[in-house]
Coordinates of C-alpha atoms in Angstrom, one line a residue:
M7 CA 10.2 -14.2 -61.3
I8 CA 12.8 -12.9 -63.7
L9 CA 15.3 -12.1 -60.8
S10 CA 14.7 -15.6 -59.4
S11 CA 15.3 -17.2 -62.8
N12 CA 18.5 -15.2 -63.3
L13 CA 19.8 -16.1 -59.8
T14 CA 19.0 -19.8 -60.5
R15 CA 21.0 -19.8 -63.7
F16 CA 23.8 -17.9 -62.1
I17 CA 24.1 -20.5 -59.3
Q18 CA 23.8 -23.4 -61.8
H19 CA 26.6 -21.8 -63.9
F20 CA 29.2 -22.7 -61.2
D21 CA 30.8 -26.1 -61.2
W22 CA 30.2 -26.8 -57.5
Q23 CA 31.9 -30.1 -57.6
H24 CA 35.1 -28.5 -58.9
I25 CA 34.8 -25.7 -56.3
G26 CA 34.3 -28.2 -53.5
E27 CA 37.3 -30.2 -54.7
Q28 CA 39.4 -27.0 -54.7
I29 CA 38.3 -26.1 -51.2
A30 CA 38.9 -29.6 -49.9
T31 CA 42.4 -29.6 -51.6
T32 CA 43.3 -26.2 -50.1
V33 CA 42.1 -27.2 -46.6
F34 CA 44.0 -30.5 -46.9
Q35 CA 47.2 -28.7 -48.0
L36 CA 46.9 -26.1 -45.3
L37 CA 46.3 -28.8 -42.7
L38 CA 49.2 -30.8 -44.0
V39 CA 51.5 -27.7 -43.8
T40 CA 50.2 -26.8 -40.4
V41 CA 50.9 -30.2 -39.0
G42 CA 54.4 -30.2 -40.7
L43 CA 55.3 -26.8 -39.3
L44 CA 54.0 -27.8 -35.8
L45 CA 56.2 -30.9 -36.0
I46 CA 59.2 -28.8 -37.1
D47 CA 58.4 -26.3 -34.3
W48 CA 58.3 -29.1 -31.7
I49 CA 61.5 -30.7 -32.9
G50 CA 63.3 -27.4 -33.3
K51 CA 62.5 -26.2 -29.8
K52 CA 63.5 -29.5 -28.4
I53 CA 66.8 -29.3 -30.1
I54 CA 67.4 -25.8 -29.0
R55 CA 66.5 -26.6 -25.4
H56 CA 68.8 -29.7 -25.5
F57 CA 71.7 -27.6 -26.9
F58 CA 71.5 -24.9 -24.3
K59 CA 71.0 -27.4 -21.5
R60 CA 74.1 -29.4 -22.6
Y61 CA 76.1 -26.2 -23.0
K62 CA 75.1 -25.1 -19.4
K63 CA 76.1 -28.5 -18.0
N64 CA 79.4 -28.8 -19.8
K65 CA 80.6 -25.2 -20.1
F66 CA 78.8 -23.3 -17.4
I67 CA 80.7 -20.4 -16.0
E68 CA 79.5 -18.8 -12.8
G69 CA 77.8 -15.5 -13.6
S70 CA 76.9 -16.4 -17.1
A71 CA 73.4 -17.9 -16.4
N72 CA 71.7 -14.6 -17.3
R73 CA 73.5 -14.3 -20.5
L74 CA 72.7 -17.8 -21.6
D75 CA 69.0 -17.5 -20.6
T76 CA 68.7 -14.3 -22.5
I77 CA 70.3 -15.8 -25.6
F78 CA 68.0 -18.8 -25.2
T79 CA 64.9 -16.6 -25.2
L80 CA 66.1 -14.7 -28.2
V81 CA 66.8 -17.8 -30.2
M82 CA 63.4 -19.3 -29.3
N83 CA 61.6 -16.2 -30.2
L84 CA 63.3 -15.9 -33.6
F85 CA 62.6 -19.6 -34.3
Q86 CA 58.9 -19.1 -33.4
Y87 CA 58.6 -16.0 -35.6
T88 CA 60.1 -17.9 -38.5
I89 CA 57.6 -20.7 -38.2
I90 CA 54.7 -18.2 -38.0
F91 CA 56.0 -16.4 -41.1
F92 CA 56.2 -19.6 -43.2
W93 CA 52.6 -20.6 -42.1
I94 CA 51.2 -17.2 -43.1
Y95 CA 53.1 -17.3 -46.4
A96 CA 51.7 -20.8 -47.1
F97 CA 48.1 -19.8 -46.1
L98 CA 48.1 -16.7 -48.4
S99 CA 49.6 -18.8 -51.2
F100 CA 47.0 -21.5 -50.9
M101 CA 44.3 -18.8 -51.0
G102 CA 45.7 -17.5 -54.3
V103 CA 47.1 -14.3 -52.9
P104 CA 50.2 -13.1 -54.9
V105 CA 52.5 -12.9 -51.9
G106 CA 55.5 -11.9 -53.9
T107 CA 53.6 -9.0 -55.5
L108 CA 52.4 -7.8 -52.0
I109 CA 55.9 -7.9 -50.6
A110 CA 57.2 -5.9 -53.6
G111 CA 54.3 -3.4 -53.3
A112 CA 55.0 -3.0 -49.6
G113 CA 58.6 -2.0 -50.2
I114 CA 58.0 1.7 -49.6
F115 CA 56.0 1.0 -46.4
S116 CA 58.7 -1.4 -45.2
L117 CA 61.4 1.2 -45.9
A118 CA 59.5 3.8 -43.8
L119 CA 58.9 1.3 -41.0
G120 CA 62.5 0.2 -41.1
L121 CA 63.8 3.7 -40.7
G122 CA 61.4 4.2 -37.8
A123 CA 62.5 1.0 -36.1
Q124 CA 66.2 1.4 -36.9
G125 CA 67.0 2.3 -33.3
F126 CA 65.0 -0.6 -32.0
V127 CA 66.8 -3.1 -34.3
S128 CA 70.1 -1.6 -33.4
D129 CA 69.4 -2.1 -29.7
I130 CA 68.6 -5.8 -30.4
V131 CA 71.6 -6.4 -32.5
T132 CA 74.0 -4.7 -30.1
G133 CA 72.4 -6.5 -27.2
A134 CA 72.8 -9.9 -28.9
F135 CA 76.5 -9.2 -29.5
L136 CA 77.0 -8.0 -25.9
L137 CA 75.6 -11.4 -24.7
M138 CA 77.2 -13.6 -27.2
E139 CA 80.7 -12.1 -26.7
D140 CA 80.2 -12.2 -22.9
Q141 CA 81.2 -8.6 -22.5
I142 CA 79.2 -8.1 -19.4
N143 CA 77.2 -10.2 -16.9
V144 CA 74.9 -9.4 -14.1
G145 CA 76.9 -8.5 -11.0
D146 CA 79.9 -7.1 -13.0
A147 CA 81.3 -3.7 -11.9
V148 CA 81.4 -1.7 -15.2
M149 CA 81.8 1.8 -16.6
I150 CA 79.6 2.4 -19.7
G151 CA 80.2 5.9 -21.0
K152 CA 79.8 8.2 -18.0
V153 CA 77.7 5.6 -16.1
E154 CA 79.6 3.6 -13.5
G155 CA 78.1 0.9 -11.3
T156 CA 77.0 -2.7 -11.0
V157 CA 75.1 -4.5 -13.8
S158 CA 71.7 -5.5 -12.6
A159 CA 70.2 -6.8 -15.9
V160 CA 71.3 -7.4 -19.4
G161 CA 68.6 -7.4 -22.0
I162 CA 68.4 -7.5 -25.8
R163 CA 67.2 -3.9 -25.9
T164 CA 68.5 -2.2 -22.7
T165 CA 71.2 -2.8 -20.1
Q166 CA 70.5 -1.8 -16.5
V167 CA 73.3 -0.5 -14.3
I168 CA 73.0 0.5 -10.6
S169 CA 75.2 3.4 -9.6
A170 CA 77.0 3.6 -6.2
D171 CA 74.2 6.0 -4.9
G172 CA 71.5 3.5 -5.9
T173 CA 70.4 5.1 -9.1
L174 CA 69.1 2.6 -11.6
N175 CA 70.4 3.6 -15.1
F176 CA 68.6 2.2 -18.2
I177 CA 71.1 2.3 -21.1
P178 CA 69.9 1.6 -24.7
N179 CA 72.2 -1.0 -26.1
R180 CA 72.8 1.1 -29.3
N181 CA 74.5 3.8 -27.1
I182 CA 77.0 1.3 -25.7
T183 CA 80.3 1.8 -27.6
I184 CA 82.9 1.1 -25.0
V185 CA 82.4 -1.2 -22.0
S186 CA 85.0 -1.0 -19.2
N187 CA 84.5 -4.2 -17.2
K188 CA 86.2 -4.1 -13.8
S189 CA 85.2 -7.6 -12.7
R190 CA 87.2 -9.8 -15.1
H191 CA 90.8 -9.3 -13.9
E192 CA 92.8 -8.5 -10.8
M193 CA 92.4 -4.9 -9.6
R194 CA 95.1 -2.6 -8.4
A195 CA 94.8 -1.0 -4.9
M196 CA 97.2 1.9 -4.5
V197 CA 97.9 3.2 -1.1
Q198 CA 99.7 6.6 -0.6
I199 CA 101.2 7.4 2.8
P200 CA 101.9 11.1 3.3
I201 CA 105.2 12.0 4.8
F202 CA 107.2 15.2 5.6
P203 CA 110.4 15.8 3.6
D204 CA 112.4 15.3 6.8
S205 CA 110.5 12.2 8.0
P206 CA 112.6 9.1 8.9
I207 CA 112.0 7.3 5.6
D208 CA 114.0 4.2 6.4
Q209 CA 112.1 3.7 9.7
I210 CA 108.8 4.2 7.9
N211 CA 109.7 1.7 5.2
A212 CA 110.6 -0.8 7.9
I213 CA 107.2 -0.3 9.5
I214 CA 105.5 -0.7 6.1
E215 CA 107.4 -3.9 5.4
S216 CA 106.4 -5.3 8.8
V217 CA 102.7 -4.5 8.1
N218 CA 103.0 -6.1 4.7
Q219 CA 104.1 -9.3 6.4
T220 CA 101.1 -9.6 8.7
V221 CA 98.1 -7.7 7.4
P222 CA 97.7 -9.4 3.9
A223 CA 97.2 -12.8 5.6
Q224 CA 93.9 -11.4 7.0
F225 CA 92.6 -10.7 3.4
P226 CA 92.3 -13.7 1.2
T227 CA 91.1 -11.4 -1.5
I228 CA 94.7 -10.1 -2.0
T229 CA 96.1 -11.9 -5.1
Q230 CA 99.6 -10.3 -5.0
A231 CA 101.6 -9.3 -1.9
P232 CA 101.9 -5.5 -1.3
T233 CA 105.0 -3.9 -2.9
N234 CA 106.6 -0.7 -1.6
L235 CA 107.2 1.5 -4.6
G236 CA 109.2 4.1 -2.6
T237 CA 108.9 7.8 -2.2
V238 CA 107.0 9.7 -4.8
P239 CA 106.4 13.5 -5.1
L240 CA 102.9 14.6 -6.1
E241 CA 101.9 17.5 -8.3
N242 CA 100.7 19.5 -5.3
G243 CA 104.2 19.3 -3.8
Q244 CA 103.3 16.7 -1.2
V245 CA 105.6 13.7 -0.7
V246 CA 104.1 10.2 -0.3
I247 CA 105.3 6.6 0.0
Q248 CA 103.4 4.4 -2.5
V249 CA 102.4 0.8 -1.8
V250 CA 100.6 -1.2 -4.5
T251 CA 98.8 -4.6 -4.3
F252 CA 96.4 -6.5 -6.4
T253 CA 93.1 -7.9 -5.3
Q254 CA 90.1 -9.9 -6.6
P255 CA 87.6 -7.8 -8.7
G256 CA 85.6 -5.4 -6.5
E257 CA 87.8 -5.8 -3.4
Q258 CA 90.4 -3.2 -4.2
F259 CA 88.7 -0.4 -2.2
T260 CA 88.3 -2.5 1.0
V261 CA 91.8 -3.7 0.9
Q262 CA 93.1 -0.2 0.2
H263 CA 91.3 1.3 3.2
K264 CA 92.4 -1.5 5.5
L265 CA 96.0 -1.3 4.5
L266 CA 96.1 2.5 4.8
S267 CA 94.6 2.2 8.3
A268 CA 97.1 -0.4 9.3
Y269 CA 100.0 1.6 8.0
L270 CA 98.9 4.8 9.7
K271 CA 98.3 3.1 13.0
A272 CA 101.7 1.4 13.0
I273 CA 103.5 4.6 12.1
N274 CA 101.5 6.5 14.8
D275 CA 102.4 3.8 17.4
A276 CA 106.1 4.5 16.5
N277 CA 105.5 8.1 17.4
I278 CA 106.3 9.3 13.9
E279 CA 104.4 12.4 12.9
L280 CA 102.7 12.5 9.5
P281 CA 100.8 15.2 7.6
T282 CA 97.1 15.3 8.4
I283 CA 96.1 15.6 4.7
Y284 CA 96.8 12.6 2.4
H285 CA 95.9 11.5 -1.1
N286 CA 95.1 8.0 -2.2
N287 CA 94.1 6.4 -5.4
S288 CA 92.8 3.1 -6.7
Q289 CA 92.4 1.8 -10.2
N290 CA 92.8 -1.3 -12.3

């Protein structure tokens, strides 16, 4: 009986009307903030979608779709996380939780977590700049460090590059310091035709000029007509005639091989003997 009496007095001690009003007020405020944040979320996402859609329509550049889509996803996620953060902050504040004190008290934990996630954050930041600055796009021929190949995916954490032998390389964005993009400008195709020191150079030059007048028309990827640079000695003592031309990105090797074949065939048809070992090179 005594316990029951004490419990009754304890319950009657509370101002239930005041408590109910506080709960109703808190629920109403939280509901109001939730509706407001949902409205902001809907309007914000609509604005972001409209902005990116208009940008694609007015300033779309072939090959940049992946970059724009990735940036769009990144912006949408950041916006969504911001809305969630403010909702949690408001909820804890309405519940009487000292959020500022909790944040200050979690400083050491946050520092440890930040150090552990430093590499991850660095990947995201570097990836964002790679995309925003349009350094690389899917399909570009690139060299990143010692990895050379074609970009297959550009993400906010890793970049994927397929090597010539089919190897798929996953490169953390934080490790990307220098990007050599071979798909943005004209590429140089250098052809080196081996000759003997006593070869009829004038006749060979005439043959090269004849080929230059006919073969390039078969390759619309050639952007600048082949130019005969003349006779050049190599470090190994061999003598070559160098011909240089410029092509669209990625086409330099095909053009180089076709031109070399055409030169050798024409010289052979003229019954001019050439060394059997030759050296050729191609670069941008």
